[in-house]
Coordinates of C-alpha atoms in Angstrom, one line a residue:
X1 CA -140.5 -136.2 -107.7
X2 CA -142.1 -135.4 -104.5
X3 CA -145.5 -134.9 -105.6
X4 CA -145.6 -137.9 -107.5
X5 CA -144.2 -140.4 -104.5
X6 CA -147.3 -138.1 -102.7
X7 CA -149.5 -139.2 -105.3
X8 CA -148.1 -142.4 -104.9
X9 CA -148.5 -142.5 -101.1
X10 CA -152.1 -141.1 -101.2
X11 CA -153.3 -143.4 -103.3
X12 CA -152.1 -146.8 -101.7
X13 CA -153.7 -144.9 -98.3
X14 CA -157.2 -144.7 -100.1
X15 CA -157.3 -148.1 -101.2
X16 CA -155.9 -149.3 -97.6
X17 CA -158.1 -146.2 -95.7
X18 CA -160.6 -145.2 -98.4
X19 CA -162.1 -141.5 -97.2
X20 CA -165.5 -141.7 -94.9
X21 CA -167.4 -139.4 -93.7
X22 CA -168.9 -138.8 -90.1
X23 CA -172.4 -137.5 -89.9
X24 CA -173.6 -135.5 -87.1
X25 CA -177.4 -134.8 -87.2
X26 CA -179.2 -132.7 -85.3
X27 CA -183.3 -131.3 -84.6
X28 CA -182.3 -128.5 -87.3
X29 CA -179.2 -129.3 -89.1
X30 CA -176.9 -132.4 -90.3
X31 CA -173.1 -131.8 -90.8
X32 CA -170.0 -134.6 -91.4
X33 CA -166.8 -134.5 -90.8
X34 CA -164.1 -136.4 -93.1
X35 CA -162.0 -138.9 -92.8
X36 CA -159.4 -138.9 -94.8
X37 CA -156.7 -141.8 -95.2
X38 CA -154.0 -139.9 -93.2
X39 CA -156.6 -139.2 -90.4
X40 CA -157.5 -142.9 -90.1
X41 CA -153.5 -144.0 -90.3
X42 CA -152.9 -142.2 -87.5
X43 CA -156.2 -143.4 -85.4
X44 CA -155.0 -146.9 -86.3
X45 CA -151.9 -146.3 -85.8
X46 CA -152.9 -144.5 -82.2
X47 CA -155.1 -147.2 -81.2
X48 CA -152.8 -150.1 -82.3
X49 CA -150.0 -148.4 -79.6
X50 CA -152.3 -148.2 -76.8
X51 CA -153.7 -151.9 -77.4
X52 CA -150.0 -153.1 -77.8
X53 CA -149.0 -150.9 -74.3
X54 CA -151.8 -152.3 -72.9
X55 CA -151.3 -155.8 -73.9
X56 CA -147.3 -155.5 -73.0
X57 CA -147.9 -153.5 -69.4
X58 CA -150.5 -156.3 -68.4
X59 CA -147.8 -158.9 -69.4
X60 CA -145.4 -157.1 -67.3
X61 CA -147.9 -156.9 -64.4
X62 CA -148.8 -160.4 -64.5
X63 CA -144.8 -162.0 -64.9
X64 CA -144.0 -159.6 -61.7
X65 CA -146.9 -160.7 -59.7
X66 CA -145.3 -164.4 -60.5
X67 CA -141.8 -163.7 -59.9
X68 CA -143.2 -162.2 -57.1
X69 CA -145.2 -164.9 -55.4
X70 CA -141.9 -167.2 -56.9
X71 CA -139.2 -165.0 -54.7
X72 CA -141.5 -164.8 -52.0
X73 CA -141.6 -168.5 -51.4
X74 CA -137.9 -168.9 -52.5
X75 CA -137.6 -166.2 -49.5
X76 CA -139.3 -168.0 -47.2
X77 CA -137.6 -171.2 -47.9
X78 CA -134.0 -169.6 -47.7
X79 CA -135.6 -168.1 -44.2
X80 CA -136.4 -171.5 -43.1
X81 CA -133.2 -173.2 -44.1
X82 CA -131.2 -169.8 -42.5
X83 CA -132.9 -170.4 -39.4
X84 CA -132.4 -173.9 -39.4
X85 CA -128.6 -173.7 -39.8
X86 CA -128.7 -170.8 -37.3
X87 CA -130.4 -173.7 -34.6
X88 CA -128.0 -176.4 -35.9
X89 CA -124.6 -173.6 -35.3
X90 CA -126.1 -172.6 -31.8
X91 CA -126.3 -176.6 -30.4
X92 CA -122.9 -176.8 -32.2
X93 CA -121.9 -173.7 -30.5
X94 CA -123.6 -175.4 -27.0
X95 CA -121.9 -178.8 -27.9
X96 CA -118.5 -177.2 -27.7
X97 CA -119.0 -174.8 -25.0
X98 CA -119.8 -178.5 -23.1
X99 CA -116.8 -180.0 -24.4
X100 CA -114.5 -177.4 -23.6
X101 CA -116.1 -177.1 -19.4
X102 CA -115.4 -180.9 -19.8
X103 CA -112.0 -180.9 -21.2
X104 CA -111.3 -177.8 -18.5
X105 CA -112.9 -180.2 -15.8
X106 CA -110.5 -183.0 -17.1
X107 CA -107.4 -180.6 -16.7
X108 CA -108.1 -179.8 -13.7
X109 CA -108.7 -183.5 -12.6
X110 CA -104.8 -184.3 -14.1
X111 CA -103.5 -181.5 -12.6
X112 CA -105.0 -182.8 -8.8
X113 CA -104.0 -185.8 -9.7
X114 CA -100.4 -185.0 -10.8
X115 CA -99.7 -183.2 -7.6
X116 CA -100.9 -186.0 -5.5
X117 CA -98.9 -188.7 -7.5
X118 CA -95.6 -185.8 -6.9
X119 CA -96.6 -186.1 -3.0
X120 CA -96.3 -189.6 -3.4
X121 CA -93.5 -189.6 -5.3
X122 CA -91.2 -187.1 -2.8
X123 CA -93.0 -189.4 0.2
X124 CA -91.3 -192.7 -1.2
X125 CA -88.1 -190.9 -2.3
X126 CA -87.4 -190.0 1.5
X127 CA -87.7 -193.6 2.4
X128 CA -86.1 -195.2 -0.3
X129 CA -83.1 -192.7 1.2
X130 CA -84.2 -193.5 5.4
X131 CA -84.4 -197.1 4.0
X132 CA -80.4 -196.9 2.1
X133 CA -79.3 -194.8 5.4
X134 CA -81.3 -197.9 7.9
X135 CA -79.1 -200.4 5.7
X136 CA -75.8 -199.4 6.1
X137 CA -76.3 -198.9 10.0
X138 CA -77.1 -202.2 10.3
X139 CA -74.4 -203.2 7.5
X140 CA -71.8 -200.9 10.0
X141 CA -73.4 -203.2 13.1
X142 CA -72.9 -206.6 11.2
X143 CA -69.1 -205.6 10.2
X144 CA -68.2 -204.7 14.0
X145 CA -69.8 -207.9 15.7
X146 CA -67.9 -209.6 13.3
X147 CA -65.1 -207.9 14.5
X148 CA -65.7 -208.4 17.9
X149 CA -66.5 -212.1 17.0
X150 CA -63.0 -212.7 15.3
X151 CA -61.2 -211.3 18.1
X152 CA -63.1 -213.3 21.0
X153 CA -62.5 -216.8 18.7
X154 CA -58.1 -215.3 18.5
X155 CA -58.4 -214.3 22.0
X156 CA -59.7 -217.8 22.9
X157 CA -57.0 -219.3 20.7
X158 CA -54.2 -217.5 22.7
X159 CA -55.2 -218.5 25.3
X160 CA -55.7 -222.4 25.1
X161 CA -52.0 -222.2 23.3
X162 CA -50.0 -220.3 26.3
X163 CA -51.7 -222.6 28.9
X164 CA -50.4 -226.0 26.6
X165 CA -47.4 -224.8 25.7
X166 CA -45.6 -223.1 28.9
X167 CA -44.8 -224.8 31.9
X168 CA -46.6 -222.8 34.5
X169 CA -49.2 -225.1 36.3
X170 CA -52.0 -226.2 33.9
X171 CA -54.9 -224.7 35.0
X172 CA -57.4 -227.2 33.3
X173 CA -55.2 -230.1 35.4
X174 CA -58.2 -231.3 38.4
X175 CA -55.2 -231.3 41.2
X176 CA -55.1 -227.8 41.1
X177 CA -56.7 -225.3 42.7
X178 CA -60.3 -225.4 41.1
X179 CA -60.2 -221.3 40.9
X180 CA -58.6 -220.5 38.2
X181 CA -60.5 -223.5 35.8
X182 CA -63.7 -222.0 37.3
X183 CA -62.3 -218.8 36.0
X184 CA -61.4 -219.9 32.6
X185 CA -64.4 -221.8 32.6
X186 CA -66.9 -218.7 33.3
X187 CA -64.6 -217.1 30.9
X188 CA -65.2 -219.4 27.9
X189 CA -69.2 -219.1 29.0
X190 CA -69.4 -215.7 28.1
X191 CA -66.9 -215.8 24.7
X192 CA -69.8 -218.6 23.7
X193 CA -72.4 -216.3 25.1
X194 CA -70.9 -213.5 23.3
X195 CA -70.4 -215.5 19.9
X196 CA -73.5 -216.7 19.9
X197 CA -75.3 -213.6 20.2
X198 CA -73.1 -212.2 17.6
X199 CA -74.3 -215.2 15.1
X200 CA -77.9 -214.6 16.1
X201 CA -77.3 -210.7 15.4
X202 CA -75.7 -211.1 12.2
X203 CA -78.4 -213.5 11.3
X204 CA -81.1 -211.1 12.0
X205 CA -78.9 -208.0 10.5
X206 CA -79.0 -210.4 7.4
X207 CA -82.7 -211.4 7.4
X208 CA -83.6 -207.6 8.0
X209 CA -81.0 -206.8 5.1
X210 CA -83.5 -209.4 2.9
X211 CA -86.2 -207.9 3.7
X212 CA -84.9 -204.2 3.1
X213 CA -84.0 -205.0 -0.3
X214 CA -87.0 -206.7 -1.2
X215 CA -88.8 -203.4 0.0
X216 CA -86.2 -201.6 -2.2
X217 CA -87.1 -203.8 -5.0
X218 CA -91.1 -203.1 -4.7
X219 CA -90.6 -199.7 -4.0
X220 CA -88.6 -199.2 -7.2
X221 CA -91.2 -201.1 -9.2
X222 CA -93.8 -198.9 -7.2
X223 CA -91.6 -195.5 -8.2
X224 CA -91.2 -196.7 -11.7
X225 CA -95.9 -197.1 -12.1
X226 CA -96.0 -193.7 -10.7
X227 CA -93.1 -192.1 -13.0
X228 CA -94.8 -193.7 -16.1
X229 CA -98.3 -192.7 -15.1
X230 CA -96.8 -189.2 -14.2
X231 CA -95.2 -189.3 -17.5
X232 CA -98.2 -189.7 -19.2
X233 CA -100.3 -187.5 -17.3
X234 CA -97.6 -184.3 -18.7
X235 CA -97.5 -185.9 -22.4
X236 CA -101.4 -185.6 -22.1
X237 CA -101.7 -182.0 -20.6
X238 CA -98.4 -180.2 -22.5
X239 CA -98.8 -181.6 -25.9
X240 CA -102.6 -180.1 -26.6
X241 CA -101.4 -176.8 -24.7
X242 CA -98.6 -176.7 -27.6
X243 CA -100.7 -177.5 -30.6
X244 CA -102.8 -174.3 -29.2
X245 CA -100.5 -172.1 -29.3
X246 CA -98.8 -173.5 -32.8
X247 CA -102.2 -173.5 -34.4
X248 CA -102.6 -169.7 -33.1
X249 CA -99.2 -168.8 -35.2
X250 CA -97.7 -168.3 -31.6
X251 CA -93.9 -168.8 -31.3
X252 CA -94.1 -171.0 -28.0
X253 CA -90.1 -171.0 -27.2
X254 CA -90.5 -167.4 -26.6
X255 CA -93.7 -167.0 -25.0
X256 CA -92.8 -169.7 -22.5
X257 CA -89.1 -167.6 -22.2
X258 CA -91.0 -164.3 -21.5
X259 CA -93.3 -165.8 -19.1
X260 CA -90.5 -167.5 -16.7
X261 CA -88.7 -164.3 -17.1
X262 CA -91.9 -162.9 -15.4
X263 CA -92.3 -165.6 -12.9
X264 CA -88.6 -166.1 -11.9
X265 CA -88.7 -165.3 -7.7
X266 CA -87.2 -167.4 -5.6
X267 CA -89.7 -169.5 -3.7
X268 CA -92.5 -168.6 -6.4
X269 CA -94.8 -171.1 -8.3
X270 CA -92.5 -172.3 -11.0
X271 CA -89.0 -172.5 -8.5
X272 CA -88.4 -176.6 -9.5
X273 CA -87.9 -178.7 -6.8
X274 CA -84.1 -180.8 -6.4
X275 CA -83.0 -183.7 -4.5
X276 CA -79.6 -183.6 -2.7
X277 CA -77.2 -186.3 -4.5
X278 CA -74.5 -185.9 -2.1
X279 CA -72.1 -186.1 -4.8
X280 CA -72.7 -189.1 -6.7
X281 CA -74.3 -189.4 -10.0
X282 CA -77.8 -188.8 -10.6
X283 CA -79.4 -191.9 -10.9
X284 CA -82.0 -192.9 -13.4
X285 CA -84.9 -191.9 -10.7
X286 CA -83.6 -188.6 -9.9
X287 CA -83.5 -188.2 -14.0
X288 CA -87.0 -188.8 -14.7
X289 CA -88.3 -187.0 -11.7
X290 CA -86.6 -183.9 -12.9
X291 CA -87.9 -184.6 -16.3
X292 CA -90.9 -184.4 -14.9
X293 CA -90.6 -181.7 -12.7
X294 CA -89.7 -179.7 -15.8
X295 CA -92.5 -180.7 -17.7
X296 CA -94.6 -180.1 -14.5
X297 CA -93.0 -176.1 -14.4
X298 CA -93.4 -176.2 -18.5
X299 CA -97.0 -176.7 -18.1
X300 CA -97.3 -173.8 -15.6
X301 CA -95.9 -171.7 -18.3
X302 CA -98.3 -172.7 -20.4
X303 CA -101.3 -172.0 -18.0
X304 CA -99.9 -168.8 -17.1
X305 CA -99.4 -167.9 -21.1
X306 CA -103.1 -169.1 -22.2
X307 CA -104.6 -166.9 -19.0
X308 CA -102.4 -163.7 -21.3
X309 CA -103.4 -164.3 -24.9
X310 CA -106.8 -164.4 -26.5
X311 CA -108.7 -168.0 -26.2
X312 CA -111.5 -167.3 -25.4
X313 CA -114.9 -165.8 -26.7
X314 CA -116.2 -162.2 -26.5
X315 CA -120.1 -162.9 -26.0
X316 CA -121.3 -165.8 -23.9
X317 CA -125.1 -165.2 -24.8
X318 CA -127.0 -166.4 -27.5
X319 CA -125.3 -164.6 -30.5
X320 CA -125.1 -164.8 -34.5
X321 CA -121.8 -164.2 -36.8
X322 CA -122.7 -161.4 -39.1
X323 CA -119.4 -161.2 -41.3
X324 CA -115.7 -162.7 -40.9
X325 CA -112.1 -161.4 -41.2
X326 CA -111.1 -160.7 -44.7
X327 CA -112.1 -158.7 -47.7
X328 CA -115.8 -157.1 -48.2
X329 CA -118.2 -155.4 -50.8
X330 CA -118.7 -151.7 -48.6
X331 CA -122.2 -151.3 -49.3
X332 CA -121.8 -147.5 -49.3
X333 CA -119.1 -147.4 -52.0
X334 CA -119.7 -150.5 -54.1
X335 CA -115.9 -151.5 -53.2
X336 CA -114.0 -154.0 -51.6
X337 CA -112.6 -153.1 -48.4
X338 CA -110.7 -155.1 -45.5
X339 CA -112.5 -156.6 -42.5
X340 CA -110.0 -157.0 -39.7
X341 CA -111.9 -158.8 -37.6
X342 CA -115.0 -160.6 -36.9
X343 CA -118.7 -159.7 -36.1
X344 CA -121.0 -161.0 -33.4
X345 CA -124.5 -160.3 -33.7
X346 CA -126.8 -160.2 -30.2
X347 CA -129.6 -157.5 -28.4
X348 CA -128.5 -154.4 -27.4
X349 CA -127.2 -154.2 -23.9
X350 CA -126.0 -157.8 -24.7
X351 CA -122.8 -158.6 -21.7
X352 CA -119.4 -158.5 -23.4
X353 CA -116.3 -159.7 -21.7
X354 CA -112.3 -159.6 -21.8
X355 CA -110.6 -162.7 -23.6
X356 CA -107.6 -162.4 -22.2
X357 CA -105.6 -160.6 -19.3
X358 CA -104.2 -157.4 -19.8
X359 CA -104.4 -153.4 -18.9
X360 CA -107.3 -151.1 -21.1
X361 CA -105.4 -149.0 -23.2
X362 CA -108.3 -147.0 -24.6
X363 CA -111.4 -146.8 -23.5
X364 CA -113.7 -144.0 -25.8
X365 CA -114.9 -142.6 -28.6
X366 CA -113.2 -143.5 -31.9
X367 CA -114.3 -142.6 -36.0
X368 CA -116.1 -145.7 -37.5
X369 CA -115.7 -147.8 -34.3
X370 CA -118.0 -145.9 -31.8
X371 CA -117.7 -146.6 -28.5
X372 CA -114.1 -148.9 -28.4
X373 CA -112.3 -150.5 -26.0
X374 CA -108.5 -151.3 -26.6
X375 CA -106.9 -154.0 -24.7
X376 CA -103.3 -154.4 -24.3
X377 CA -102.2 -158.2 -23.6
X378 CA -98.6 -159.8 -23.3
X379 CA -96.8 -161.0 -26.0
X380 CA -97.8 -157.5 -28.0
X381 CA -101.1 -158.7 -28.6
X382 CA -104.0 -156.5 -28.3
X383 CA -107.8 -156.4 -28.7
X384 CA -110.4 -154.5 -29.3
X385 CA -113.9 -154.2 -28.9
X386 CA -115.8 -151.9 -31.0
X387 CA -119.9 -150.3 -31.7
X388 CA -120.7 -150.4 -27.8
X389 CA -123.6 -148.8 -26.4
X390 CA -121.7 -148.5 -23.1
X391 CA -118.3 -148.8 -21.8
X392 CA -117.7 -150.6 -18.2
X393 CA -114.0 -149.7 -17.8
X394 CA -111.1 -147.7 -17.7
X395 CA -108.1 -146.8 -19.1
X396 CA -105.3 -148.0 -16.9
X397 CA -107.0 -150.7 -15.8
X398 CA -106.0 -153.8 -15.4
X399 CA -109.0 -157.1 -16.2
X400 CA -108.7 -160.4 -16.5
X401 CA -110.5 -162.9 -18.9
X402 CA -114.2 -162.9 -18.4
X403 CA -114.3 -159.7 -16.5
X404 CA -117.5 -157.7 -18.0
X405 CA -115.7 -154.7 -20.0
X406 CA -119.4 -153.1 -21.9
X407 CA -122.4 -153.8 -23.4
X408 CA -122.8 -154.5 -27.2
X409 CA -124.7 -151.7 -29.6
X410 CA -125.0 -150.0 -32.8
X411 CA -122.1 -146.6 -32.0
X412 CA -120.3 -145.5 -35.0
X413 CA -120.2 -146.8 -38.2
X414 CA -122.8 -149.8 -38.4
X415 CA -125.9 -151.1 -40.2
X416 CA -126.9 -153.1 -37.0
X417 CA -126.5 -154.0 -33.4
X418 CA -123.3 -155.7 -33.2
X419 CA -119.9 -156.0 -31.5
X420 CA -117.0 -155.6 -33.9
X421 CA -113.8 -158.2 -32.4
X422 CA -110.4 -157.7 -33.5
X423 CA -106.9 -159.0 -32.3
X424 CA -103.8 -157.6 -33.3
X425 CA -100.0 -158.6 -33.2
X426 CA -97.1 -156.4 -33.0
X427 CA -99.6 -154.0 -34.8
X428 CA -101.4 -155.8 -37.1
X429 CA -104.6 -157.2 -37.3
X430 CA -105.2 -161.0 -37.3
X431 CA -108.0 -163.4 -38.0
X432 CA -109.5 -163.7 -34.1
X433 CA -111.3 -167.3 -35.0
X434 CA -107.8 -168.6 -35.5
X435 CA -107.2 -168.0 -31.6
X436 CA -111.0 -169.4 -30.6
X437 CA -110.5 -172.3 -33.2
X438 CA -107.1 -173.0 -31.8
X439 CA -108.5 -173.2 -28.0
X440 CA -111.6 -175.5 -28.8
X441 CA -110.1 -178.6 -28.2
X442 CA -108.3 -177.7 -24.9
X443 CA -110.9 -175.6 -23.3

């Protein structure tokens, strides 16, 4: 069976590859070789896989050398459209650091102008009260000359009714001895004197009362422009102060508690100021200036609390994000590992600062974070700043937003040049652009 499907296989070869012969002559002899079907399969065969390599590695060559030149323009384009949104985030980045030394220069403004309007304010209450105390002197003065008036007028009375009605010598009859009417007469001179002066001063008491309580009246309206204006001032500066802290998942009820508890001296910065009722009722005035006086000790609070947490920016220079708080591909291990905070791209050396107050905690070596500095804040909040070529504090030692605590760099575990931020509550770590989103539109 085999040698016949041989046969078989041999014979459709010769008719496909019929046998040839090679001659090789030379000076003194010719030779051939032979070629049999087989032989000349396999040269086809041979030559048929290096034309068809050939033809497929030139194909390959020539698509690569396309998708080449292809990703190399597609490159360059997603270069030029990188850069372009890196130029745009930069005068975004400029745009708000403007707004924010605006909307600072504006607080500050409201602030001068809030004490100034509570000078005034304290200024008018004192004479509104010299102005009360002025009136009922001169109310007291009015009540006696009427007094004295009354009694003069009953005295006068008397005295016309016992010289009518007794029978001692009249001493308003001419035949008598002129003395006594002189007397009398001189007498009655001065009660007129007297009453009329009294008139003239109670007129006067009255017109000066007039005028007192139209002075009142405009000083009331005066007190009631600058308590609305002072009212609108502290709805203006506490109510963005507020959203800040919301929007930073801070609970402001006891971060405000904590910080009075802190500032709570007598005499100190946040003591509110009274006014002495005397024991009456608090008037409507004295309500709405300590409303305002507790707004005004609330917004202390508040400064003193944003100066303690972290609202501000690491890297004032000229500076890239690299990668955000959340979940990445490690490009070691081909996994997906947590980010806990964000990345800020920049030169080496680049100036890095505190964003809040507080006391360094560590300041060192640490695995994966290189050169670190840990910063302990109030309200158990805490930063750090990882991957610095150089450290500029110490532990122990207390900084205060914007103080210079190292340079950036490439220490530890990195791919780049690059300062590693994170912010931590009670322990755990939390997205830091929710603190420097929260602050934009305040600072």
């Amino acid at each position: 069976m085999r040698t016949r499907l041989a046969i078989k296989i041999h014979s459709f070869l010769e008719r496909v590859f019929p046998e040839r012969r090679v001659f090789l002559k030379s000076d003194t002899d010719t030779r051939f070789i032979r070629l049999r079907p087989e032989t000349q399969l396999i040269a086809f065969a041979g030559g048929s896989l290096v034309v068809a390599w050939s033809i497929i590695a030139t194909s390959i060559l020539l698509m690569d050398s396309i998708g080449a030149g292809n990703f190399r323009e597609q490159a360059k384009r997603d270069q030029t459209t990188y850069q372009a949104r890196l130029n745009d985030l930069a005068r975004q980045r400029d745009d708000r650091a403007a707004e924010a030394l605006a909307a600072q220069e504006r607080f500050n403004a409201a602030l001068d102008q809030i004490s100034m309007m509570q000078s005034e304010l304290l200024r008018s209450e004192t004479q509104r009260f010299e102005l009360e105390t002025g009136i009922e002197v001169v109310q007291s003065k009015l009540r006696q000359a009427l007094k004295y008036r009354e009694e003069a007028e009953t005295q006068l009375a008397a005295l016309k009714e016992s010289a009518e009605g007794t029978d001692t010598p009249n001493v308003f009859d001419k035949g008598n001895d002129p003395v006594p009417v002189d007397f009398l007469a001189a007498a009655l001179a001065r009660t007129a004197e007297e009453r009329d002066k009294v008139v003239a001063d109670a007129q006067e008491a009255l017109d000066l009362a007039d005028e007192m309580a139209l002075e009142i009246a405009l000083m009331k309206e005066n007190n009631d422009q600058i308590f609305r204006q002072l009212e609108e001032a502290m709805a203006i500066s506490v109510e963005p102060l507020d959203k800040m802290f919301r929007n930073a998942g801070l609970p402001t009820e006891r971060i405000l508690d904590q910080v009075r508890r802190g500032y709570s001296g007598q005499g100190g910065p946040l003591t509110p100021i009274s006014f002495s009722t005397r024991g009456e009722e608090i008037s409507e005035d004295m309500q709405r200036a300590n409303w305002l006086l507790g707004k005004l000790d609330e917004l202390n609070l508040y400064r003193i609390a944003a100066e303690k947490a972290p609202f501000a920016m690491p890297v004032k220079n000229a500076f890239r994000f690299t990668s955000g708080y959340g979940f990445r591909r490690d490009p070691k291990t081909g996994g997906r590992r947590m980010h806990k905070g964000v990345d800020f791209a920049a030169p080496v050396g680049t100036d890095l600062f505190a964003t809040a107050d507080g006391v360094v905690s560590k300041a060192g070596w640490q695995s994966g974070y290189g050169r670190m500095v840990t910063i302990q804040h109030d309200f158990g909040i805490e930063t750090r700043y990882a991957h610095l070529s150089k450290i500029r504090v110490k532990v122990g030692q207390k900084v205060s937003r914007g103080d210079h605590i190292g340079d950036m760099g490439a220490s530890g575990r990195v791919t780049g040049v690059h300062l590693h931020y994170e912010v931590r509550v009670g322990g755990k770590a939390v997205n830091p652009m929710t603190y420097i989103k929260a602050a934009q539109d305040v600072f």
